[in-house]
Amino acid sequence: MKIMVAVKRVVDYAVKIRSGVETSNVKMSMNPFCEIALEEALRIKESGRASEVVSVGPAQCADTLRTGLAKGADRAIHVEFPGTLYPLSVAKIFKALVDAEKPGLLLLGKQAIDDDCNRTGQMIAGLLKWPQGTFASKISVVLDEGNKVATVDREVDGGLETLSLDLPVITTDLRLNQPRYATLPNIMKAKSKVIKKLTLQDLNVEIRSDLEVVQVIEPPKRQAGVVLSSV
């Protein structure tokens, strides 16, 4: 079975953001939720299955893909797009990739720490008409000749919900696993691995932005409270 994992390049979680649009000279890294999704795919792969890392974005995303290759992914595909992509656009691109690559399982982080949208996985499942297991805190995949089923424990407001799904789109939550570190030998090996580059024209996907960012400002400072002697 082939597993496809989506990874996103974001501002490193340890960096203090100066504003919503200032990213020059700021350390970038793989989205932490995407790291968890990749780690889960690698654990499934270690029992004989394949994994794949896919990233969408500008040319700088290649570094993030190299990180995924260094951690153990077999192949990387980079869909180049110079502008800003919103969840529905990303979902359309991944639908085209899934149609071309025919993975048996698609893993994503439940959200990215830059926009916190938490929509891409659900939109991909809707476009593909695949079952979905979101906010997964535990995943068990069963593969045999008769069944290809994933059991997903997902965190909901009332506790835990367990779903049994035909191999679906799964979005991962924080408590699913602890991602591994890339070792120095694997980092060096990843530098020589080829990243397949595709364009939207190659995938026959047309992107139309439905959103426009007008202004990004910090929230107002909180005003000091007033101590009253009596109500």
mmCIF file of C-alpha atoms in Angstrom:
data_model
loop_
_atom_site.group_PDB
_atom_site.id
_atom_site.type_symbol
_atom_site.label_atom_id
_atom_site.label_comp_id
_atom_site.label_asym_id
_atom_site.label_seq_id
_atom_site.Cartn_x
_atom_site.Cartn_y
_atom_site.Cartn_z
ATOM 1 C CA MET A 1 0.000 0.000 0.000
ATOM 2 C CA LYS A 2 1.157 3.497 -0.784
ATOM 3 C CA ILE A 3 0.686 6.171 1.865
ATOM 4 C CA MET A 4 0.634 9.836 0.883
ATOM 5 C CA VAL A 5 1.496 12.421 3.538
ATOM 6 C CA ALA A 6 0.913 16.155 3.162
ATOM 7 C CA VAL A 7 3.521 18.457 4.698
ATOM 8 C CA LYS A 8 3.453 22.239 4.973
ATOM 9 C CA ARG A 9 6.271 24.731 5.472
ATOM 10 C CA VAL A 10 5.464 27.182 8.270
ATOM 11 C CA VAL A 11 7.264 29.603 10.563
ATOM 12 C CA ASP A 12 9.011 27.545 13.249
ATOM 13 C CA TYR A 13 6.798 27.087 16.305
ATOM 14 C CA ALA A 14 9.521 28.448 18.618
ATOM 15 C CA VAL A 15 9.797 31.776 16.750
ATOM 16 C CA LYS A 16 8.021 34.830 18.152
ATOM 17 C CA ILE A 17 6.030 36.288 15.264
ATOM 18 C CA ARG A 18 6.507 40.005 14.641
ATOM 19 C CA SER A 19 3.450 40.357 12.412
ATOM 20 C CA GLY A 20 1.238 38.268 10.193
ATOM 21 C CA VAL A 21 3.088 39.121 6.992
ATOM 22 C CA GLU A 22 6.741 39.520 8.032
ATOM 23 C CA THR A 23 8.615 36.267 7.315
ATOM 24 C CA SER A 24 11.997 37.510 6.062
ATOM 25 C CA ASN A 25 14.969 36.141 8.027
ATOM 26 C CA VAL A 26 12.598 33.959 10.070
ATOM 27 C CA LYS A 27 13.353 30.282 10.674
ATOM 28 C CA MET A 28 10.950 27.992 8.808
ATOM 29 C CA SER A 29 10.233 24.331 9.532
ATOM 30 C CA MET A 30 7.727 21.540 8.923
ATOM 31 C CA ASN A 31 4.311 22.097 10.475
ATOM 32 C CA PRO A 32 4.282 20.100 13.775
ATOM 33 C CA PHE A 33 0.979 18.371 12.962
ATOM 34 C CA CYS A 34 2.417 17.333 9.582
ATOM 35 C CA GLU A 35 5.432 15.852 11.401
ATOM 36 C CA ILE A 36 3.041 13.709 13.428
ATOM 37 C CA ALA A 37 1.275 12.542 10.242
ATOM 38 C CA LEU A 38 4.627 11.687 8.652
ATOM 39 C CA GLU A 39 5.755 9.785 11.749
ATOM 40 C CA GLU A 40 2.558 7.698 11.709
ATOM 41 C CA ALA A 41 3.081 6.887 8.017
ATOM 42 C CA LEU A 42 6.677 5.837 8.721
ATOM 43 C CA ARG A 43 5.542 3.544 11.525
ATOM 44 C CA ILE A 44 3.048 1.893 9.168
ATOM 45 C CA LYS A 45 5.744 1.707 6.482
ATOM 46 C CA GLU A 46 8.161 -0.062 8.819
ATOM 47 C CA SER A 47 5.947 -3.132 8.584
ATOM 48 C CA GLY A 48 6.545 -3.313 4.816
ATOM 49 C CA ARG A 49 4.412 -0.542 3.336
ATOM 50 C CA ALA A 50 5.465 2.514 1.338
ATOM 51 C CA SER A 51 5.114 6.175 2.244
ATOM 52 C CA GLU A 52 5.167 9.346 0.239
ATOM 53 C CA VAL A 53 5.629 12.986 1.126
ATOM 54 C CA VAL A 54 3.841 15.715 -0.795
ATOM 55 C CA SER A 55 4.250 19.474 -0.378
ATOM 56 C CA VAL A 56 2.547 22.397 -2.091
ATOM 57 C CA GLY A 57 4.002 25.892 -2.239
ATOM 58 C CA PRO A 58 6.908 28.053 -3.404
ATOM 59 C CA ALA A 59 10.408 26.828 -4.200
ATOM 60 C CA GLN A 60 11.562 27.067 -0.579
ATOM 61 C CA CYS A 61 9.354 24.071 0.301
ATOM 62 C CA ALA A 62 12.091 21.787 -1.043
ATOM 63 C CA ASP A 63 13.917 22.087 2.302
ATOM 64 C CA THR A 64 10.829 20.851 4.142
ATOM 65 C CA LEU A 65 10.556 17.912 1.747
ATOM 66 C CA ARG A 66 14.226 17.066 2.336
ATOM 67 C CA THR A 67 13.414 16.843 6.034
ATOM 68 C CA GLY A 68 10.657 14.340 5.257
ATOM 69 C CA LEU A 69 13.030 12.291 3.086
ATOM 70 C CA ALA A 70 15.671 12.355 5.820
ATOM 71 C CA LYS A 71 13.153 10.983 8.315
ATOM 72 C CA GLY A 72 12.415 8.012 6.070
ATOM 73 C CA ALA A 73 9.960 8.911 3.319
ATOM 74 C CA ASP A 74 10.597 7.074 0.047
ATOM 75 C CA ARG A 75 9.695 9.770 -2.457
ATOM 76 C CA ALA A 76 8.780 13.430 -2.523
ATOM 77 C CA ILE A 77 6.577 15.384 -4.906
ATOM 78 C CA HIS A 78 6.681 19.171 -5.000
ATOM 79 C CA VAL A 79 3.805 21.017 -6.636
ATOM 80 C CA GLU A 80 5.170 24.470 -7.396
ATOM 81 C CA PHE A 81 2.950 27.504 -6.954
ATOM 82 C CA PRO A 82 4.368 30.983 -6.259
ATOM 83 C CA GLY A 83 1.330 32.524 -4.581
ATOM 84 C CA THR A 84 -0.710 31.937 -1.435
ATOM 85 C CA LEU A 85 -2.849 28.821 -1.345
ATOM 86 C CA TYR A 86 -6.003 28.473 0.720
ATOM 87 C CA PRO A 87 -7.513 25.157 1.914
ATOM 88 C CA LEU A 88 -9.912 24.585 -0.987
ATOM 89 C CA SER A 89 -7.138 25.200 -3.529
ATOM 90 C CA VAL A 90 -4.844 22.787 -1.691
ATOM 91 C CA ALA A 91 -7.650 20.210 -1.565
ATOM 92 C CA LYS A 92 -8.135 20.440 -5.349
ATOM 93 C CA ILE A 93 -4.413 19.919 -5.903
ATOM 94 C CA PHE A 94 -4.327 16.894 -3.628
ATOM 95 C CA LYS A 95 -7.352 15.385 -5.348
ATOM 96 C CA ALA A 96 -5.441 15.568 -8.626
ATOM 97 C CA LEU A 97 -2.364 14.034 -6.973
ATOM 98 C CA VAL A 98 -4.418 11.208 -5.469
ATOM 99 C CA ASP A 99 -6.004 10.506 -8.862
ATOM 100 C CA ALA A 100 -2.515 10.294 -10.394
ATOM 101 C CA GLU A 101 -0.648 8.419 -7.646
ATOM 102 C CA LYS A 102 -3.461 6.132 -6.378
ATOM 103 C CA PRO A 103 -2.430 5.979 -2.685
ATOM 104 C CA GLY A 104 -4.332 3.676 -0.366
ATOM 105 C CA LEU A 105 -4.218 6.095 2.562
ATOM 106 C CA LEU A 106 -3.865 9.874 2.882
ATOM 107 C CA LEU A 107 -2.480 11.379 6.110
ATOM 108 C CA LEU A 108 -2.451 15.072 7.013
ATOM 109 C CA GLY A 109 -1.914 17.133 10.122
ATOM 110 C CA LYS A 110 -5.261 18.310 11.481
ATOM 111 C CA GLN A 111 -4.233 21.968 11.002
ATOM 112 C CA ALA A 112 -1.292 24.225 10.259
ATOM 113 C CA ILE A 113 0.065 26.489 12.976
ATOM 114 C CA ASP A 114 0.229 29.529 10.689
ATOM 115 C CA ASP A 115 -3.424 29.861 9.648
ATOM 116 C CA ASP A 116 -5.072 27.299 12.009
ATOM 117 C CA CYS A 117 -7.681 26.590 9.322
ATOM 118 C CA ASN A 118 -8.339 22.887 10.092
ATOM 119 C CA ARG A 119 -10.215 22.470 6.818
ATOM 120 C CA THR A 120 -7.922 20.932 4.190
ATOM 121 C CA GLY A 121 -8.297 17.281 5.199
ATOM 122 C CA GLN A 122 -12.062 17.497 5.355
ATOM 123 C CA MET A 123 -12.240 19.228 1.956
ATOM 124 C CA ILE A 124 -10.002 16.599 0.325
ATOM 125 C CA ALA A 125 -12.210 13.819 1.696
ATOM 126 C CA GLY A 126 -15.268 15.615 0.340
ATOM 127 C CA LEU A 127 -13.785 16.037 -3.141
ATOM 128 C CA LEU A 128 -12.573 12.421 -3.233
ATOM 129 C CA LYS A 129 -15.790 11.083 -1.649
ATOM 130 C CA TRP A 130 -13.556 9.162 0.786
ATOM 131 C CA PRO A 131 -14.378 8.457 4.438
ATOM 132 C CA GLN A 132 -12.523 10.650 6.908
ATOM 133 C CA GLY A 133 -11.176 10.279 10.415
ATOM 134 C CA THR A 134 -10.214 13.647 11.867
ATOM 135 C CA PHE A 135 -8.320 14.572 15.068
ATOM 136 C CA ALA A 136 -6.876 11.061 15.299
ATOM 137 C CA SER A 137 -5.176 10.182 18.591
ATOM 138 C CA LYS A 138 -4.729 6.502 17.686
ATOM 139 C CA ILE A 139 -4.669 4.712 14.321
ATOM 140 C CA SER A 140 -4.756 0.981 13.615
ATOM 141 C CA VAL A 141 -4.540 -0.147 9.974
ATOM 142 C CA VAL A 142 -5.588 -3.689 9.024
ATOM 143 C CA LEU A 143 -4.619 -4.993 5.596
ATOM 144 C CA ASP A 144 -5.516 -8.431 4.257
ATOM 145 C CA GLU A 145 -7.009 -9.849 1.086
ATOM 146 C CA GLY A 146 -10.551 -9.240 2.223
ATOM 147 C CA ASN A 147 -10.302 -5.992 4.180
ATOM 148 C CA LYS A 148 -8.417 -2.719 4.080
ATOM 149 C CA VAL A 149 -9.701 -0.958 7.152
ATOM 150 C CA ALA A 150 -8.398 1.736 9.482
ATOM 151 C CA THR A 151 -9.642 2.031 13.054
ATOM 152 C CA VAL A 152 -9.314 5.604 14.276
ATOM 153 C CA ASP A 153 -9.726 6.926 17.811
ATOM 154 C CA ARG A 154 -10.571 10.614 17.501
ATOM 155 C CA GLU A 155 -10.766 13.274 20.178
ATOM 156 C CA VAL A 156 -14.166 14.959 20.364
ATOM 157 C CA ASP A 157 -15.745 17.320 22.887
ATOM 158 C CA GLY A 158 -17.348 14.474 24.827
ATOM 159 C CA GLY A 159 -14.241 12.245 25.002
ATOM 160 C CA LEU A 160 -13.030 9.657 22.471
ATOM 161 C CA GLU A 161 -14.897 8.338 19.450
ATOM 162 C CA THR A 162 -13.769 5.157 17.665
ATOM 163 C CA LEU A 163 -14.471 4.763 13.950
ATOM 164 C CA SER A 164 -13.829 1.832 11.619
ATOM 165 C CA LEU A 165 -13.324 3.122 8.083
ATOM 166 C CA ASP A 166 -12.316 1.875 4.670
ATOM 167 C CA LEU A 167 -8.844 3.319 4.073
ATOM 168 C CA PRO A 168 -9.648 6.998 4.437
ATOM 169 C CA VAL A 169 -8.317 10.513 4.752
ATOM 170 C CA ILE A 170 -6.958 10.863 8.303
ATOM 171 C CA THR A 171 -5.924 14.067 10.062
ATOM 172 C CA THR A 172 -3.635 13.674 13.060
ATOM 173 C CA ASP A 173 -3.827 15.215 16.517
ATOM 174 C CA LEU A 174 -1.029 16.032 18.956
ATOM 175 C CA ARG A 175 -1.259 12.914 21.111
ATOM 176 C CA LEU A 176 -0.979 10.408 18.258
ATOM 177 C CA ASN A 177 2.800 9.957 18.510
ATOM 178 C CA GLN A 178 6.177 11.589 19.133
ATOM 179 C CA PRO A 179 7.942 12.400 15.816
ATOM 180 C CA ARG A 180 11.485 11.118 15.377
ATOM 181 C CA TYR A 181 14.538 13.226 14.640
ATOM 182 C CA ALA A 182 16.341 12.941 11.318
ATOM 183 C CA THR A 183 19.820 11.454 11.797
ATOM 184 C CA LEU A 184 22.865 13.088 10.201
ATOM 185 C CA PRO A 185 23.552 10.157 7.800
ATOM 186 C CA ASN A 186 19.947 10.238 6.590
ATOM 187 C CA ILE A 187 20.088 14.031 6.186
ATOM 188 C CA MET A 188 23.125 13.624 3.926
ATOM 189 C CA LYS A 189 21.423 10.843 1.943
ATOM 190 C CA ALA A 190 18.284 12.982 1.497
ATOM 191 C CA LYS A 191 20.322 15.690 -0.255
ATOM 192 C CA SER A 192 20.933 13.359 -3.192
ATOM 193 C CA LYS A 193 17.322 12.169 -3.518
ATOM 194 C CA VAL A 194 15.332 13.563 -6.430
ATOM 195 C CA ILE A 195 12.221 15.625 -5.690
ATOM 196 C CA LYS A 196 9.648 15.285 -8.451
ATOM 197 C CA LYS A 197 8.400 18.721 -9.466
ATOM 198 C CA LEU A 198 4.926 19.315 -10.902
ATOM 199 C CA THR A 199 2.962 22.391 -11.874
ATOM 200 C CA LEU A 200 -0.747 23.090 -11.766
ATOM 201 C CA GLN A 201 -0.787 22.677 -15.546
ATOM 202 C CA ASP A 202 0.688 19.182 -15.192
ATOM 203 C CA LEU A 203 -2.152 18.278 -12.841
ATOM 204 C CA ASN A 204 -4.787 20.105 -14.901
ATOM 205 C CA VAL A 205 -5.884 22.096 -11.845
ATOM 206 C CA GLU A 206 -7.152 25.662 -12.073
ATOM 207 C CA ILE A 207 -6.723 27.788 -8.944
ATOM 208 C CA ARG A 208 -9.018 30.721 -8.267
ATOM 209 C CA SER A 209 -8.633 32.641 -5.018
ATOM 210 C CA ASP A 210 -11.890 33.387 -3.212
ATOM 211 C CA LEU A 211 -10.189 35.273 -0.384
ATOM 212 C CA GLU A 212 -8.295 38.533 -0.150
ATOM 213 C CA VAL A 213 -6.227 39.630 2.856
ATOM 214 C CA VAL A 214 -6.969 43.325 3.312
ATOM 215 C CA GLN A 215 -5.002 44.056 6.472
ATOM 216 C CA VAL A 216 -3.141 42.252 9.259
ATOM 217 C CA ILE A 217 -2.895 44.013 12.619
ATOM 218 C CA GLU A 218 -2.153 43.028 16.208
ATOM 219 C CA PRO A 219 -5.107 42.815 18.615
ATOM 220 C CA PRO A 220 -5.599 45.928 20.791
ATOM 221 C CA LYS A 221 -3.757 46.115 24.108
ATOM 222 C CA ARG A 222 -5.823 44.956 27.057
ATOM 223 C CA GLN A 223 -6.929 47.844 29.243
ATOM 224 C CA ALA A 224 -6.078 47.869 32.928
ATOM 225 C CA GLY A 225 -8.855 46.828 35.307
ATOM 226 C CA VAL A 226 -10.434 49.055 37.926
ATOM 227 C CA VAL A 227 -10.577 48.053 41.593
ATOM 228 C CA LEU A 228 -13.947 48.987 43.146
ATOM 229 C CA SER A 229 -14.613 49.363 46.837
ATOM 230 C CA SER A 230 -18.254 48.335 46.300
ATOM 231 C CA VAL A 231 -20.456 47.126 43.485
#
